[in-house]
Structure formats: C-alpha cells, structure tokens
Amino acid sequence: MENATQNWEQMTYPFYNINLSYNLHALEPYIDAKTMRAHYDRLLANYIKNLNQILENRLELQGLTLSELLNYAETNHDLELRRQAGGVYNHFFFFTELRPATGQIVIGITPQATQKITAAFGGWKTFKEQFASAALSIFGSGYAWLIKNAKGELKITTTANQNVPQDGTPILCLDVWEHAYYLQHLNERQAYLDAFWNVVDWVKFSERI
Ligand code: MN3
C-alpha cells in the first residue's frame, strides 16, 4: 500500500487508482467522506479510465509515466491526452500530499522548510495569505500551486482546468474545482481553503521543498 502511494510518479499504463495512506473519512471534519468518495473514488477513477482508453491503442505511449505523457501532450498539442493525464497527475499529487489532521500541534515541518518559506515569502502567514489569494483568484476550475522553478526559487502559481505547471517542480497543490468542496462548503472556496491547511502532510511538504 505504502509503495503504491509513493511510486505513482513511476507508474505507466495501465494506470490504476492508488491506495491512500488514510481512510476516506480520516480527513474529517476538514474534508468529509462524502466529498472524498465523489472525488477520489469516482471522479479520479474516471480520469484513470479515460486515460487508459486513450493509451489502449497507442503502444508508443504505454511505457511513459504521467510526467512524460504530459510532456508528450504539451509538445504534440494533444489536448485530450493532456486533460486526462493531467487529471490523473494532479489528483494523485493532491490526494497523496494530504494526511489526517494532527490538531493544534502541526507536526512535520522542518526548520529548513520554515527557513525557505520565510526567505521567499516573509513567513508562514504571508505564504498562506498569498497562496489563498492565488487560489481565490482562479476563475472557474483549476489549481493553486507552490512550485520550485529552475533557479530553485519558490513561486506561487495557478493553472486552469487540469493543466500542470510548466515552469517548475510542484511542491504543493490545491484542487479548487468546485467538486473538491461543493458538497461540504457549497460555493465557499475560502472555507475549503482554511480547512485545507489542517490536512496537509507537512513531512512530505518539507521533503519536497
Ligand atoms: Mn479534483
């Protein structure tokens, strides 16, 4: 189970849904089980099914990982492949960066991570504010990201639809499609955002940054 969670970046066709290291109700009250069932069990499963259908008869693409498929789709302007591979990549990233809340004491943030956030954004508070403002600025469906660019600088960015960032390595992502929060928070994206910080896996975050 743990291997599947950690190795999705190496996965190639046929794609399958990853096992999460937590149960679908384990993120409550921040993300409820109903939302997780719709999002992880059904919506993500559908992206995986669609991606496998695209790849079924395209032998030359079957050995490629999600990142490689996305590069291929970008270079070859293959919009449908980009949509479906992006939908799988973004959701695998999102669901595996989460963990059950640890309460008032936030665990897993290393001093190095704090140092990098402080150097780039002035501190955790301003980082979270800027990330939230990026997430709130997305019109329609998309994702907010913290990425590390080629120069090693941390940047907050957004992508539309199921696009992935083209200008750096993802550190953190927030799915702000309405399906990610509508069942629980209706149209209150801010409430979802406030809840999100409670279920980030800061150990993984600190490893990535
Ligand atoms: Mn989603």
Short mmCIF file of C-alpha atoms and ligand atoms in Angstrom, two decimals:
data_model
loop_
_atom_site.label_atom_id
_atom_site.label_comp_id
_atom_site.label_asym_id
_atom_site.label_seq_id
_atom_site.Cartn_x
_atom_site.Cartn_y
_atom_site.Cartn_z
CA MET A 1 0.00 0.00 0.00
CA GLU A 2 2.69 2.44 1.00
CA ASN A 3 4.73 1.62 -2.11
CA ALA A 4 1.82 2.32 -4.40
CA THR A 5 1.36 5.68 -2.72
CA GLN A 6 4.99 6.60 -3.05
CA ASN A 7 5.61 5.28 -6.53
CA TRP A 8 2.77 6.73 -8.55
CA GLU A 9 5.23 9.02 -10.30
CA GLN A 10 6.83 5.89 -11.83
CA MET A 11 3.50 4.30 -12.82
CA THR A 12 2.90 3.57 -16.52
CA TYR A 13 -0.04 2.14 -18.49
CA PRO A 14 -2.35 0.58 -17.39
CA PHE A 15 -2.94 3.21 -14.72
CA TYR A 16 -4.86 2.26 -11.58
CA ASN A 17 -6.08 4.19 -8.59
CA ILE A 18 -3.53 4.48 -5.79
CA ASN A 19 -4.21 3.31 -2.26
CA LEU A 20 -4.18 6.22 0.12
CA SER A 21 -2.38 6.02 3.46
CA TYR A 22 -5.58 7.23 5.18
CA ASN A 23 -9.27 6.27 5.07
CA LEU A 24 -11.79 8.36 3.18
CA HIS A 25 -13.33 9.64 6.43
CA ALA A 26 -9.93 10.32 8.06
CA LEU A 27 -9.71 13.93 6.88
CA GLU A 28 -12.94 14.92 8.62
CA PRO A 29 -14.07 17.46 9.63
CA TYR A 30 -11.82 19.32 7.18
CA ILE A 31 -12.64 17.26 4.08
CA ASP A 32 -15.64 14.99 4.57
CA ALA A 33 -16.06 11.37 3.49
CA LYS A 34 -18.85 12.22 1.04
CA THR A 35 -16.57 14.63 -0.81
CA MET A 36 -13.73 12.12 -0.77
CA ARG A 37 -15.93 9.35 -2.15
CA ALA A 38 -17.13 11.54 -5.00
CA HIS A 39 -13.69 12.99 -5.66
CA TYR A 40 -11.28 10.10 -5.13
CA ASP A 41 -13.48 7.06 -5.74
CA ARG A 42 -15.49 8.35 -8.66
CA LEU A 43 -14.01 11.42 -10.32
CA LEU A 44 -10.36 10.33 -10.18
CA ALA A 45 -11.33 6.79 -11.21
CA ASN A 46 -12.99 8.28 -14.25
CA TYR A 47 -9.88 10.20 -15.29
CA ILE A 48 -7.90 6.96 -14.95
CA LYS A 49 -10.41 5.06 -17.08
CA ASN A 50 -10.33 7.76 -19.77
CA LEU A 51 -6.54 7.88 -19.77
CA ASN A 52 -6.30 4.09 -20.15
CA GLN A 53 -8.76 4.25 -23.04
CA ILE A 54 -6.62 6.83 -24.83
CA LEU A 55 -3.49 4.71 -24.32
CA GLU A 56 -5.08 1.38 -25.16
CA ASN A 57 -4.13 1.53 -28.83
CA ARG A 58 -1.14 3.81 -28.57
CA LEU A 59 1.66 1.36 -27.88
CA GLU A 60 4.35 4.02 -28.25
CA LEU A 61 2.97 5.86 -25.20
CA GLN A 62 2.36 2.89 -22.93
CA GLY A 63 5.81 2.95 -21.32
CA LEU A 64 5.57 6.62 -20.34
CA THR A 65 4.99 7.96 -16.83
CA LEU A 66 2.43 10.70 -16.19
CA SER A 67 5.09 13.43 -16.38
CA GLU A 68 6.37 12.00 -19.64
CA LEU A 69 2.85 11.74 -21.05
CA LEU A 70 2.24 15.36 -20.09
CA ASN A 71 5.43 16.48 -21.82
CA TYR A 72 4.43 14.50 -24.89
CA ALA A 73 0.93 16.01 -24.85
CA GLU A 74 2.37 19.53 -24.48
CA THR A 75 4.85 19.10 -27.34
CA ASN A 76 2.34 17.46 -29.64
CA HIS A 77 -0.63 19.65 -28.73
CA ASP A 78 -2.61 16.56 -27.77
CA LEU A 79 -5.33 18.28 -25.75
CA GLU A 80 -7.33 15.20 -24.79
CA LEU A 81 -4.24 13.36 -23.54
CA ARG A 82 -3.18 16.46 -21.60
CA ARG A 83 -6.62 16.71 -19.96
CA GLN A 84 -6.80 13.09 -18.87
CA ALA A 85 -3.13 12.62 -17.92
CA GLY A 86 -3.25 15.99 -16.12
CA GLY A 87 -6.41 14.92 -14.29
CA VAL A 88 -4.66 11.80 -13.03
CA TYR A 89 -1.35 13.52 -12.21
CA ASN A 90 -2.96 16.44 -10.37
CA HIS A 91 -5.26 14.21 -8.30
CA PHE A 92 -2.52 11.71 -7.42
CA PHE A 93 -0.41 14.67 -6.29
CA PHE A 94 -3.23 16.26 -4.32
CA PHE A 95 -4.51 13.14 -2.54
CA THR A 96 -1.05 11.93 -1.56
CA GLU A 97 0.00 15.30 -0.12
CA LEU A 98 -2.80 15.08 2.47
CA ARG A 99 -2.94 13.35 5.85
CA PRO A 100 -5.32 13.30 8.82
CA ALA A 101 -5.16 16.45 10.93
CA THR A 102 -2.79 16.47 13.89
CA GLY A 103 -4.73 19.05 15.90
CA GLN A 104 -3.29 22.21 17.36
CA ILE A 105 0.27 20.99 17.09
CA VAL A 106 1.41 20.97 13.48
CA ILE A 107 3.91 18.19 13.01
CA GLY A 108 6.42 17.52 10.28
CA ILE A 109 7.60 20.99 9.29
CA THR A 110 11.39 21.03 9.32
CA PRO A 111 13.39 24.14 10.27
CA GLN A 112 14.78 24.10 6.71
CA ALA A 113 11.26 24.29 5.27
CA THR A 114 10.41 27.21 7.52
CA GLN A 115 13.65 28.93 6.53
CA LYS A 116 12.84 28.56 2.82
CA ILE A 117 9.26 29.80 3.25
CA THR A 118 10.50 32.75 5.29
CA ALA A 119 13.18 33.62 2.75
CA ALA A 120 10.71 33.50 -0.14
CA PHE A 121 7.55 34.93 1.43
CA GLY A 122 8.50 36.51 4.74
CA GLY A 123 6.93 33.74 6.83
CA TRP A 124 4.16 31.14 7.01
CA LYS A 125 1.40 33.69 7.49
CA THR A 126 2.23 35.68 4.36
CA PHE A 127 2.86 32.49 2.39
CA LYS A 128 -0.59 31.15 3.31
CA GLU A 129 -2.19 34.51 2.53
CA GLN A 130 -0.56 34.69 -0.89
CA PHE A 131 -1.41 31.06 -1.65
CA ALA A 132 -5.02 31.69 -0.61
CA SER A 133 -5.26 34.80 -2.70
CA ALA A 134 -3.96 32.87 -5.74
CA ALA A 135 -6.48 30.08 -5.10
CA LEU A 136 -9.33 32.57 -4.75
CA SER A 137 -8.31 34.36 -7.94
CA ILE A 138 -8.89 31.30 -10.14
CA PHE A 139 -11.95 31.92 -12.27
CA GLY A 140 -13.69 28.62 -12.89
CA SER A 141 -11.76 25.39 -12.43
CA GLY A 142 -8.09 24.93 -11.71
CA TYR A 143 -5.34 24.52 -9.15
CA ALA A 144 -3.17 26.70 -6.95
CA TRP A 145 0.45 25.56 -6.63
CA LEU A 146 3.66 26.20 -4.81
CA ILE A 147 6.46 25.32 -7.21
CA LYS A 148 10.23 25.47 -7.31
CA ASN A 149 11.49 26.95 -10.58
CA ALA A 150 14.68 26.09 -12.49
CA LYS A 151 16.62 28.64 -10.43
CA GLY A 152 15.45 26.94 -7.24
CA GLU A 153 13.13 29.83 -6.32
CA LEU A 154 9.76 29.17 -4.68
CA LYS A 155 6.80 30.62 -6.57
CA ILE A 156 3.05 30.53 -6.14
CA THR A 157 1.23 29.90 -9.38
CA THR A 158 -2.13 28.72 -10.72
CA THR A 159 -3.21 26.50 -13.58
CA ALA A 160 -6.55 26.30 -15.34
CA ASN A 161 -8.56 23.11 -15.81
CA GLN A 162 -6.27 20.06 -15.50
CA ASN A 163 -3.12 21.82 -16.68
CA VAL A 164 0.07 21.22 -14.74
CA PRO A 165 2.69 23.91 -14.03
CA GLN A 166 5.16 24.26 -16.90
CA ASP A 167 7.67 26.46 -15.10
CA GLY A 168 8.84 24.37 -12.16
CA THR A 169 8.56 21.34 -9.88
CA PRO A 170 5.36 21.12 -7.81
CA ILE A 171 5.74 21.30 -4.02
CA LEU A 172 2.09 21.78 -3.01
CA CYS A 173 -1.17 21.83 -4.90
CA LEU A 174 -4.73 22.71 -4.07
CA ASP A 175 -7.59 21.44 -6.20
CA VAL A 176 -10.04 24.33 -6.47
CA TRP A 177 -12.51 22.74 -8.85
CA GLU A 178 -15.92 23.04 -7.24
CA HIS A 179 -16.19 19.25 -7.00
CA ALA A 180 -13.40 19.41 -4.41
CA TYR A 181 -15.55 21.35 -1.93
CA TYR A 182 -19.10 21.92 -3.14
CA LEU A 183 -20.75 19.01 -1.27
CA GLN A 184 -19.34 20.26 2.02
CA HIS A 185 -18.86 24.01 1.65
CA LEU A 186 -21.21 24.87 -1.25
CA ASN A 187 -19.62 27.83 -3.04
CA GLU A 188 -17.43 28.91 -0.08
CA ARG A 189 -13.99 28.40 -1.51
CA GLN A 190 -12.43 30.33 1.37
CA ALA A 191 -13.86 27.89 3.95
CA TYR A 192 -12.39 24.98 1.99
CA LEU A 193 -9.04 26.75 1.84
CA ASP A 194 -9.00 27.36 5.59
CA ALA A 195 -9.77 23.66 6.14
CA PHE A 196 -7.08 22.53 3.68
CA TRP A 197 -4.13 23.71 5.81
CA ASN A 198 -5.19 21.30 8.56
CA VAL A 199 -4.75 18.22 6.39
CA VAL A 200 -1.52 18.95 4.53
CA ASP A 201 1.17 16.32 5.11
CA TRP A 202 3.96 18.63 6.24
CA VAL A 203 6.50 15.81 6.28
CA LYS A 204 6.09 15.36 2.53
CA PHE A 205 5.97 19.10 2.03
CA SER A 206 9.26 19.52 3.89
CA GLU A 207 10.88 16.75 1.84
CA ARG A 208 9.83 18.35 -1.43
CA ILE A 209 10.65 21.95 -0.75
MN MN3 B 1 -10.48 17.33 -8.39
#
